[in-house]
Amino acid sequence: MQATQSTAQPRRAAMASFIGTTIEWYDFYSYATAAALVFGPLFFPGESRLLGLLASFGSFAIGFLARPIGGVLFGRIGDKLGRKRALMGTLTLMAVATVLIGCLPTYAQAGWIAPVALVALRVLQGIAVGGEWGGAVLLAGEHAPKGRRTFFASFAQLGSAGGLILSMLAFSAVSRLEPEAFMAWGWRLPFLASAVLLAVGFVIRMSVNESPEFEAMQASGDVAKQPLAEAFKAWPLIALAIGANVYGIAGVYFSNIFMISYATQYLQLDRAMILDCMFWVAVLQFFVQLGAATLADRFGTRRMLVILAAFAVVVPFIMLPLVRMGESHTVFAGVAIATLAESGYYAIIAGFVSGMFAARIRYTAISLSYQVCGAFAGGLTPLLATVLADRFFPLWWPMAIFYAGFAALSLSCVLLIGRSRPVADEPALDARAA
């Protein structure tokens, strides 16, 4: 009976992490997609397309700036009271904020109250996802069989692809409405659907036991009293972890979010066609992440990260010319090539980074490193890319250099982590982090 339970719990924890993060990222990506398509004219109207789009992406970026708050808040809960308890809180907060966004009046209906309320709810979304990621990675990774942390932790990362697929399906469906209906009420439906997803997520997460590593800490009395203060003592590692995460975050938001607005508003490509392409890219992303995690378990996580980040430096010089051709197959091919690098890197960076820190501060440390990175690399990437597109259009190379730059930064940080920790694989890192 015990053997059956010990086999079932790691799989159940991986599935619960995947389902939970899928719901969280569905909500987060729904806002991002709406920011690219409708929030500008509905909540930030004006004569300038650029200013409306920048204001919309600015509200998107605010959610990222709130993510470190969520990482610290729920990191403390997760390190002191348990991973599972923190995750139930993040799921509830995200779903409530998302449903309320779907109920908001527009600027035409409520004036300045509408954008202020939108930004406030976006902040709550940011706090929720800021606490979600670290807990989901740990719930799966700390239940994992020995030597398989990277693979099991990657199931939390799969939620990004799963959430993007659901979000693209939802917006692809409502975008087929008449333009007037889509702008009037169609865009609200993906947000309101979050209420159903919340119920599903709750049931699944309640079926998972607390992390064995956290239970062992509780039993030994080794629970950190001040997780944040202890985490700051490891600030050189946190700084390297922030840099290592940059490409996994910025690359995805460049290709999956900025490219929607670039293709539809600058290249004047059909909105439904772009969303269809992004849906199939999200499907590809899902399978690439599974494949990359499997290869990392076999050949070494750091080796895979170095290969993928090095490839990413040349990716934008292939992707952007293909997208600019404007055909559905060239748009898909361009973004798909980027997805091979981005998704593979994103899938395995979580297990790599989580192995850098001791279990007693791990929730706080990895949440802080990931969410501080997300505040800048994720929130500002669509904004800065939009400024470059508007300033240099029709030239594409400035955006390619921007993309190559953040890939090179992550490559450098992964190499530095490897030098400071000469053993390449996560089990060794785990032992040294304690």
CSV table of C-alpha atoms in Angstrom, one decimal:
chain,number,residue,atom,x,y,z
A,1,MET,CA,0.0,0.0,0.0
A,2,GLN,CA,2.8,2.3,0.9
A,3,ALA,CA,4.6,1.6,-2.3
A,4,THR,CA,1.5,2.4,-4.3
A,5,GLN,CA,1.1,5.6,-2.5
A,6,SER,CA,4.7,6.6,-2.9
A,7,THR,CA,4.4,6.0,-6.7
A,8,ALA,CA,1.1,7.8,-7.0
A,9,GLN,CA,1.9,11.0,-5.1
A,10,PRO,CA,4.8,12.2,-7.4
A,11,ARG,CA,2.6,11.7,-10.4
A,12,ARG,CA,-0.4,13.4,-8.7
A,13,ALA,CA,1.8,16.3,-7.6
A,14,ALA,CA,3.1,16.8,-11.1
A,15,MET,CA,-0.4,16.7,-12.5
A,16,ALA,CA,-1.7,19.1,-9.9
A,17,SER,CA,1.2,21.5,-10.6
A,18,PHE,CA,0.5,21.3,-14.3
A,19,ILE,CA,-3.3,21.9,-13.9
A,20,GLY,CA,-2.9,24.6,-11.4
A,21,THR,CA,-0.3,26.6,-13.4
A,22,THR,CA,-2.4,26.0,-16.5
A,23,ILE,CA,-5.3,27.8,-14.9
A,24,GLU,CA,-3.1,30.6,-13.6
A,25,TRP,CA,-1.4,31.2,-16.9
A,26,TYR,CA,-4.6,31.0,-18.8
A,27,ASP,CA,-5.8,33.9,-16.7
A,28,PHE,CA,-2.5,35.7,-17.2
A,29,TYR,CA,-2.3,35.1,-20.9
A,30,SER,CA,-5.9,36.1,-21.4
A,31,TYR,CA,-5.1,39.5,-20.0
A,32,ALA,CA,-2.0,39.7,-22.2
A,33,THR,CA,-3.9,38.8,-25.4
A,34,ALA,CA,-6.7,41.3,-24.5
A,35,ALA,CA,-4.0,43.9,-23.9
A,36,ALA,CA,-2.7,43.3,-27.5
A,37,LEU,CA,-6.2,43.3,-29.0
A,38,VAL,CA,-8.8,45.3,-27.1
A,39,PHE,CA,-7.7,47.0,-23.9
A,40,GLY,CA,-6.1,50.0,-25.7
A,41,PRO,CA,-9.3,51.3,-27.4
A,42,LEU,CA,-11.7,50.1,-24.6
A,43,PHE,CA,-9.8,51.3,-21.5
A,44,PHE,CA,-7.1,53.7,-22.8
A,45,PRO,CA,-8.8,55.5,-25.7
A,46,GLY,CA,-7.0,58.3,-27.6
A,47,GLU,CA,-6.1,59.6,-31.0
A,48,SER,CA,-2.6,57.9,-31.1
A,49,ARG,CA,-2.5,54.1,-31.7
A,50,LEU,CA,1.0,54.0,-30.2
A,51,LEU,CA,0.0,55.7,-27.0
A,52,GLY,CA,-3.1,53.5,-26.6
A,53,LEU,CA,-1.0,50.4,-27.2
A,54,LEU,CA,1.7,51.5,-24.8
A,55,ALA,CA,-0.8,52.3,-22.1
A,56,SER,CA,-2.4,48.8,-22.6
A,57,PHE,CA,1.0,47.1,-22.4
A,58,GLY,CA,1.9,49.4,-19.5
A,59,SER,CA,-1.0,47.9,-17.5
A,60,PHE,CA,0.2,44.5,-18.6
A,61,ALA,CA,3.7,45.4,-17.2
A,62,ILE,CA,2.2,46.5,-13.9
A,63,GLY,CA,1.2,42.9,-13.2
A,64,PHE,CA,4.8,41.9,-13.6
A,65,LEU,CA,6.0,44.6,-11.2
A,66,ALA,CA,3.5,43.1,-8.6
A,67,ARG,CA,4.9,39.6,-9.0
A,68,PRO,CA,7.9,40.0,-6.6
A,69,ILE,CA,5.3,41.0,-3.9
A,70,GLY,CA,3.5,37.8,-4.5
A,71,GLY,CA,6.8,35.9,-4.5
A,72,VAL,CA,7.7,37.3,-1.1
A,73,LEU,CA,4.2,37.0,0.4
A,74,PHE,CA,3.5,33.5,-0.7
A,75,GLY,CA,7.1,32.4,-0.4
A,76,ARG,CA,6.9,33.2,3.3
A,77,ILE,CA,3.7,31.2,3.6
A,78,GLY,CA,5.2,28.3,1.6
A,79,ASP,CA,8.4,28.2,3.6
A,80,LYS,CA,6.7,28.5,7.0
A,81,LEU,CA,3.3,26.9,6.6
A,82,GLY,CA,3.6,24.6,3.6
A,83,ARG,CA,3.7,24.6,-0.2
A,84,LYS,CA,0.2,23.3,-0.6
A,85,ARG,CA,-1.4,26.0,1.6
A,86,ALA,CA,0.3,28.8,-0.4
A,87,LEU,CA,-0.9,27.3,-3.7
A,88,MET,CA,-4.5,27.2,-2.7
A,89,GLY,CA,-4.3,30.9,-1.9
A,90,THR,CA,-2.7,31.8,-5.2
A,91,LEU,CA,-5.3,29.9,-7.2
A,92,THR,CA,-8.2,31.6,-5.5
A,93,LEU,CA,-6.7,35.1,-5.8
A,94,MET,CA,-6.0,34.7,-9.5
A,95,ALA,CA,-9.4,33.4,-10.4
A,96,VAL,CA,-11.3,36.1,-8.5
A,97,ALA,CA,-9.3,38.9,-10.1
A,98,THR,CA,-9.7,37.4,-13.6
A,99,VAL,CA,-13.5,37.0,-13.3
A,100,LEU,CA,-13.8,40.6,-12.1
A,101,ILE,CA,-11.9,41.8,-15.1
A,102,GLY,CA,-14.5,40.2,-17.3
A,103,CYS,CA,-17.2,42.2,-15.4
A,104,LEU,CA,-15.5,45.6,-15.7
A,105,PRO,CA,-17.2,48.6,-17.4
A,106,THR,CA,-15.1,50.3,-20.1
A,107,TYR,CA,-13.8,53.8,-20.3
A,108,ALA,CA,-16.8,54.9,-22.3
A,109,GLN,CA,-19.1,53.6,-19.6
A,110,ALA,CA,-17.3,54.6,-16.4
A,111,GLY,CA,-14.6,57.1,-17.3
A,112,TRP,CA,-11.3,57.0,-15.4
A,113,ILE,CA,-12.7,54.4,-12.9
A,114,ALA,CA,-12.5,51.7,-15.6
A,115,PRO,CA,-8.7,51.8,-16.3
A,116,VAL,CA,-7.9,52.3,-12.6
A,117,ALA,CA,-10.0,49.2,-11.7
A,118,LEU,CA,-8.4,47.3,-14.5
A,119,VAL,CA,-4.9,48.1,-13.3
A,120,ALA,CA,-5.8,47.2,-9.7
A,121,LEU,CA,-7.1,43.8,-10.7
A,122,ARG,CA,-4.0,43.4,-12.9
A,123,VAL,CA,-1.9,44.0,-9.7
A,124,LEU,CA,-3.8,41.2,-7.9
A,125,GLN,CA,-3.2,38.9,-10.9
A,126,GLY,CA,0.5,39.7,-10.6
A,127,ILE,CA,0.6,38.9,-6.9
A,128,ALA,CA,-1.2,35.6,-7.5
A,129,VAL,CA,1.1,34.4,-10.3
A,130,GLY,CA,4.1,35.7,-8.3
A,131,GLY,CA,3.3,33.2,-5.6
A,132,GLU,CA,2.1,30.4,-7.8
A,133,TRP,CA,5.2,29.6,-9.8
A,134,GLY,CA,7.6,28.8,-7.0
A,135,GLY,CA,5.1,26.7,-5.1
A,136,ALA,CA,4.1,24.7,-8.2
A,137,VAL,CA,7.7,24.0,-9.1
A,138,LEU,CA,8.4,22.8,-5.6
A,139,LEU,CA,5.3,20.8,-5.2
A,140,ALA,CA,6.3,18.7,-8.2
A,141,GLY,CA,10.0,18.8,-7.8
A,142,GLU,CA,10.1,17.9,-4.1
A,143,HIS,CA,7.8,15.0,-4.7
A,144,ALA,CA,10.0,13.8,-7.5
A,145,PRO,CA,12.0,10.5,-7.4
A,146,LYS,CA,15.7,11.0,-6.8
A,147,GLY,CA,17.5,12.4,-9.8
A,148,ARG,CA,14.4,13.4,-11.6
A,149,ARG,CA,13.8,16.9,-10.2
A,150,THR,CA,14.2,18.6,-13.6
A,151,PHE,CA,11.6,16.4,-15.3
A,152,PHE,CA,9.0,16.6,-12.6
A,153,ALA,CA,9.5,20.4,-12.0
A,154,SER,CA,9.0,20.9,-15.7
A,155,PHE,CA,5.3,20.0,-15.3
A,156,ALA,CA,4.8,23.3,-13.5
A,157,GLN,CA,6.4,24.9,-16.6
A,158,LEU,CA,4.1,23.0,-18.9
A,159,GLY,CA,1.3,25.1,-17.4
A,160,SER,CA,2.5,28.1,-19.3
A,161,ALA,CA,2.0,26.2,-22.6
A,162,GLY,CA,-1.3,24.8,-21.4
A,163,GLY,CA,-2.6,28.2,-20.3
A,164,LEU,CA,-1.5,29.7,-23.6
A,165,ILE,CA,-3.3,27.0,-25.5
A,166,LEU,CA,-6.6,27.5,-23.6
A,167,SER,CA,-6.3,31.3,-23.9
A,168,MET,CA,-5.6,31.1,-27.6
A,169,LEU,CA,-8.6,28.8,-28.1
A,170,ALA,CA,-10.8,31.1,-26.2
A,171,PHE,CA,-9.8,34.3,-28.0
A,172,SER,CA,-9.6,32.5,-31.3
A,173,ALA,CA,-13.3,31.5,-30.8
A,174,VAL,CA,-14.5,34.9,-29.7
A,175,SER,CA,-12.5,36.8,-32.4
A,176,ARG,CA,-14.7,35.2,-35.0
A,177,LEU,CA,-17.6,37.2,-33.7
A,178,GLU,CA,-18.6,40.3,-35.6
A,179,PRO,CA,-16.1,43.1,-34.7
A,180,GLU,CA,-18.8,45.1,-32.9
A,181,ALA,CA,-19.9,42.1,-30.8
A,182,PHE,CA,-16.3,41.1,-30.0
A,183,MET,CA,-15.5,44.6,-28.7
A,184,ALA,CA,-18.8,45.0,-26.9
A,185,TRP,CA,-18.9,41.7,-25.0
A,186,GLY,CA,-17.0,38.9,-26.7
A,187,TRP,CA,-13.7,39.7,-25.2
A,188,ARG,CA,-15.2,39.2,-21.7
A,189,LEU,CA,-16.1,35.5,-22.1
A,190,PRO,CA,-12.5,34.1,-21.7
A,191,PHE,CA,-12.2,36.0,-18.4
A,192,LEU,CA,-15.6,34.8,-17.0
A,193,ALA,CA,-14.7,31.2,-17.9
A,194,SER,CA,-12.0,31.3,-15.1
A,195,ALA,CA,-14.8,30.7,-12.5
A,196,VAL,CA,-15.2,27.1,-13.9
A,197,LEU,CA,-11.4,26.5,-14.0
A,198,LEU,CA,-11.1,27.6,-10.4
A,199,ALA,CA,-13.4,24.7,-9.2
A,200,VAL,CA,-11.4,22.2,-11.3
A,201,GLY,CA,-8.1,23.4,-9.8
A,202,PHE,CA,-9.3,23.3,-6.3
A,203,VAL,CA,-10.5,19.7,-6.5
A,204,ILE,CA,-7.2,18.5,-8.1
A,205,ARG,CA,-4.9,20.4,-5.7
A,206,MET,CA,-6.8,19.2,-2.6
A,207,SER,CA,-5.9,15.6,-3.6
A,208,VAL,CA,-2.1,16.1,-3.2
A,209,ASN,CA,-0.1,15.7,0.0
A,210,GLU,CA,2.2,18.3,1.3
A,211,SER,CA,5.8,18.2,-0.1
A,212,PRO,CA,7.9,15.5,1.6
A,213,GLU,CA,10.8,17.8,2.0
A,214,PHE,CA,8.7,20.4,3.8
A,215,GLU,CA,7.2,17.7,6.1
A,216,ALA,CA,10.7,16.6,6.9
A,217,MET,CA,11.7,20.1,7.8
A,218,GLN,CA,8.6,20.5,10.0
A,219,ALA,CA,9.4,17.2,11.8
A,220,SER,CA,13.0,18.2,12.5
A,221,GLY,CA,12.1,21.8,13.5
A,222,ASP,CA,14.3,23.2,10.6
A,223,VAL,CA,11.6,25.6,9.2
A,224,ALA,CA,13.0,29.0,8.5
A,225,LYS,CA,11.7,31.8,10.9
A,226,GLN,CA,12.6,34.6,8.5
A,227,PRO,CA,12.8,33.1,5.0
A,228,LEU,CA,13.3,36.4,3.2
A,229,ALA,CA,16.2,37.5,5.5
A,230,GLU,CA,17.9,34.1,5.0
A,231,ALA,CA,17.4,34.2,1.3
A,232,PHE,CA,19.0,37.6,1.0
A,233,LYS,CA,22.2,36.1,2.5
A,234,ALA,CA,22.5,34.1,-0.7
A,235,TRP,CA,22.1,37.2,-2.9
A,236,PRO,CA,25.0,36.3,-5.3
A,237,LEU,CA,23.1,33.1,-6.2
A,238,ILE,CA,19.8,35.0,-6.5
A,239,ALA,CA,21.4,37.5,-8.9
A,240,LEU,CA,22.7,34.7,-11.1
A,241,ALA,CA,19.3,33.0,-10.9
A,242,ILE,CA,17.6,36.2,-12.0
A,243,GLY,CA,19.9,36.5,-15.0
A,244,ALA,CA,19.5,32.8,-15.9
A,245,ASN,CA,15.7,33.2,-16.0
A,246,VAL,CA,15.8,36.2,-18.4
A,247,TYR,CA,15.6,34.4,-21.7
A,248,GLY,CA,13.0,31.9,-20.5
A,249,ILE,CA,10.7,34.8,-19.6
A,250,ALA,CA,11.5,37.5,-22.1
A,251,GLY,CA,11.7,35.2,-25.1
A,252,VAL,CA,8.2,33.8,-24.5
A,253,TYR,CA,6.7,37.3,-24.1
A,254,PHE,CA,8.4,38.6,-27.2
A,255,SER,CA,7.2,35.8,-29.4
A,256,ASN,CA,3.8,35.1,-27.9
A,257,ILE,CA,2.6,38.5,-26.9
A,258,PHE,CA,4.5,41.3,-28.7
A,259,MET,CA,4.4,39.4,-32.0
A,260,ILE,CA,0.5,39.5,-31.9
A,261,SER,CA,0.5,43.3,-31.8
A,262,TYR,CA,3.4,43.6,-34.2
A,263,ALA,CA,1.8,41.3,-36.8
A,264,THR,CA,-1.7,42.8,-36.5
A,265,GLN,CA,-1.0,46.5,-36.0
A,266,TYR,CA,2.3,47.1,-37.8
A,267,LEU,CA,2.3,44.4,-40.5
A,268,GLN,CA,-1.5,44.6,-40.9
A,269,LEU,CA,-1.9,40.8,-40.9
A,270,ASP,CA,-5.3,39.2,-40.2
A,271,ARG,CA,-6.1,38.9,-36.5
A,272,ALA,CA,-7.8,35.5,-36.7
A,273,MET,CA,-4.9,34.1,-38.8
A,274,ILE,CA,-2.3,35.3,-36.2
A,275,LEU,CA,-4.3,33.8,-33.3
A,276,ASP,CA,-4.5,30.5,-35.2
A,277,CYS,CA,-0.8,30.5,-35.7
A,278,MET,CA,-0.2,31.3,-32.1
A,279,PHE,CA,-2.4,28.4,-31.0
A,280,TRP,CA,-0.5,25.9,-33.0
A,281,VAL,CA,2.8,27.4,-31.7
A,282,ALA,CA,1.4,26.9,-28.2
A,283,VAL,CA,0.7,23.2,-29.0
A,284,LEU,CA,4.3,22.9,-30.3
A,285,GLN,CA,5.5,24.6,-27.1
A,286,PHE,CA,3.8,22.0,-25.0
A,287,PHE,CA,5.6,19.0,-26.7
A,288,VAL,CA,8.9,20.8,-26.9
A,289,GLN,CA,8.9,21.4,-23.2
A,290,LEU,CA,8.2,17.7,-22.5
A,291,GLY,CA,11.0,16.7,-24.9
A,292,ALA,CA,13.5,19.2,-23.5
A,293,ALA,CA,12.9,18.0,-19.9
A,294,THR,CA,13.4,14.4,-20.9
A,295,LEU,CA,16.7,15.2,-22.7
A,296,ALA,CA,17.8,17.3,-19.7
A,297,ASP,CA,17.3,14.3,-17.4
A,298,ARG,CA,19.4,12.2,-19.7
A,299,PHE,CA,22.2,14.6,-20.8
A,300,GLY,CA,22.4,17.2,-18.1
A,301,THR,CA,20.3,20.3,-17.4
A,302,ARG,CA,23.2,22.8,-17.6
A,303,ARG,CA,24.4,21.4,-20.9
A,304,MET,CA,21.0,21.7,-22.4
A,305,LEU,CA,20.5,25.2,-21.1
A,306,VAL,CA,23.8,26.3,-22.7
A,307,ILE,CA,22.9,24.8,-26.1
A,308,LEU,CA,19.5,26.3,-26.2
A,309,ALA,CA,20.6,29.8,-25.1
A,310,ALA,CA,23.4,29.8,-27.6
A,311,PHE,CA,20.9,28.9,-30.4
A,312,ALA,CA,18.6,31.6,-29.1
A,313,VAL,CA,21.2,34.3,-30.0
A,314,VAL,CA,20.6,33.6,-33.7
A,315,VAL,CA,16.9,32.9,-33.5
A,316,PRO,CA,15.5,36.4,-34.1
A,317,PHE,CA,17.5,36.8,-37.3
A,318,ILE,CA,15.5,33.9,-38.6
A,319,MET,CA,12.1,34.5,-37.0
A,320,LEU,CA,11.5,38.1,-37.9
A,321,PRO,CA,12.1,37.9,-41.6
A,322,LEU,CA,9.8,34.9,-41.8
A,323,VAL,CA,7.0,36.7,-39.9
A,324,ARG,CA,7.4,39.7,-42.1
A,325,MET,CA,6.6,37.6,-45.2
A,326,GLY,CA,3.0,37.6,-43.9
A,327,GLU,CA,1.8,34.2,-44.9
A,328,SER,CA,0.3,31.9,-42.3
A,329,HIS,CA,3.0,29.2,-42.9
A,330,THR,CA,5.9,31.6,-42.7
A,331,VAL,CA,4.5,33.3,-39.5
A,332,PHE,CA,4.1,29.9,-37.9
A,333,ALA,CA,7.6,28.7,-39.1
A,334,GLY,CA,9.2,31.9,-37.7
A,335,VAL,CA,7.6,31.7,-34.3
A,336,ALA,CA,8.0,27.9,-34.2
A,337,ILE,CA,11.8,28.2,-34.6
A,338,ALA,CA,11.9,30.6,-31.7
A,339,THR,CA,9.7,28.3,-29.7
A,340,LEU,CA,12.2,25.4,-30.0
A,341,ALA,CA,14.7,27.5,-28.1
A,342,GLU,CA,12.4,29.4,-25.7
A,343,SER,CA,10.2,26.5,-24.6
A,344,GLY,CA,13.0,24.1,-24.2
A,345,TYR,CA,14.9,26.6,-22.1
A,346,TYR,CA,11.9,27.5,-20.1
A,347,ALA,CA,11.0,23.9,-19.3
A,348,ILE,CA,14.2,23.0,-17.6
A,349,ILE,CA,15.4,26.3,-16.0
A,350,ALA,CA,13.0,25.8,-13.1
A,351,GLY,CA,14.5,22.5,-11.9
A,352,PHE,CA,18.0,23.9,-12.4
A,353,VAL,CA,17.3,27.1,-10.3
A,354,SER,CA,15.4,25.2,-7.6
A,355,GLY,CA,18.4,23.0,-7.0
A,356,MET,CA,20.6,26.0,-6.2
A,357,PHE,CA,18.9,26.7,-2.8
A,358,ALA,CA,18.4,24.9,0.5
A,359,ALA,CA,14.9,23.6,1.1
A,360,ARG,CA,14.2,25.8,4.1
A,361,ILE,CA,14.4,29.0,2.0
A,362,ARG,CA,13.7,27.5,-1.5
A,363,TYR,CA,10.2,28.8,-2.0
A,364,THR,CA,11.2,32.3,-1.2
A,365,ALA,CA,14.5,32.2,-3.0
A,366,ILE,CA,13.3,30.8,-6.3
A,367,SER,CA,10.1,32.9,-6.2
A,368,LEU,CA,12.2,36.1,-5.6
A,369,SER,CA,14.7,35.3,-8.4
A,370,TYR,CA,12.0,34.4,-10.9
A,371,GLN,CA,9.6,37.1,-10.1
A,372,VAL,CA,12.1,40.0,-10.0
A,373,CYS,CA,13.3,38.8,-13.4
A,374,GLY,CA,9.7,38.6,-14.5
A,375,ALA,CA,9.0,42.1,-13.4
A,376,PHE,CA,11.6,43.4,-15.8
A,377,ALA,CA,12.1,40.8,-18.5
A,378,GLY,CA,8.5,39.8,-18.9
A,379,GLY,CA,6.7,43.1,-18.2
A,380,LEU,CA,9.0,45.4,-20.1
A,381,THR,CA,9.8,43.1,-23.1
A,382,PRO,CA,6.5,43.8,-25.1
A,383,LEU,CA,6.7,47.5,-24.1
A,384,LEU,CA,10.3,48.0,-25.2
A,385,ALA,CA,9.8,45.9,-28.4
A,386,THR,CA,6.8,48.1,-29.3
A,387,VAL,CA,8.9,51.2,-28.9
A,388,LEU,CA,11.6,49.7,-31.2
A,389,ALA,CA,9.0,48.6,-33.7
A,390,ASP,CA,7.4,52.1,-33.8
A,391,ARG,CA,10.8,53.9,-33.9
A,392,PHE,CA,12.4,51.8,-36.6
A,393,PHE,CA,9.6,50.3,-38.7
A,394,PRO,CA,9.9,48.8,-41.3
A,395,LEU,CA,13.4,47.8,-40.1
A,396,TRP,CA,13.4,44.6,-38.1
A,397,TRP,CA,17.1,44.2,-37.1
A,398,PRO,CA,16.8,46.5,-33.9
A,399,MET,CA,14.3,44.1,-32.5
A,400,ALA,CA,16.5,41.1,-33.4
A,401,ILE,CA,19.4,42.7,-31.6
A,402,PHE,CA,17.2,43.3,-28.5
A,403,TYR,CA,16.1,39.6,-28.5
A,404,ALA,CA,19.7,38.3,-29.0
A,405,GLY,CA,20.9,40.5,-26.1
A,406,PHE,CA,18.7,39.0,-23.5
A,407,ALA,CA,19.5,35.5,-24.7
A,408,ALA,CA,23.2,36.2,-24.4
A,409,LEU,CA,22.7,37.5,-20.9
A,410,SER,CA,21.1,34.2,-19.7
A,411,LEU,CA,23.8,32.2,-21.5
A,412,SER,CA,26.4,34.1,-19.5
A,413,CYS,CA,24.6,33.5,-16.2
A,414,VAL,CA,24.2,29.8,-16.7
A,415,LEU,CA,27.9,29.5,-17.5
A,416,LEU,CA,28.8,31.4,-14.3
A,417,ILE,CA,26.5,29.2,-12.2
A,418,GLY,CA,28.3,26.2,-13.7
A,419,ARG,CA,31.7,27.6,-12.8
A,420,SER,CA,30.7,28.4,-9.2
A,421,ARG,CA,29.2,24.9,-8.9
A,422,PRO,CA,31.4,22.5,-10.9
A,423,VAL,CA,29.1,19.5,-10.8
A,424,ALA,CA,26.7,19.8,-13.7
A,425,ASP,CA,23.6,17.9,-12.7
A,426,GLU,CA,20.9,18.9,-10.2
A,427,PRO,CA,21.3,16.1,-7.6
A,428,ALA,CA,24.8,17.4,-6.9
A,429,LEU,CA,23.5,20.9,-6.8
A,430,ASP,CA,20.9,19.8,-4.3
A,431,ALA,CA,23.4,18.3,-2.0
A,432,ARG,CA,25.7,21.4,-2.1
A,433,ALA,CA,22.8,23.8,-1.6
A,434,ALA,CA,21.9,22.4,1.8
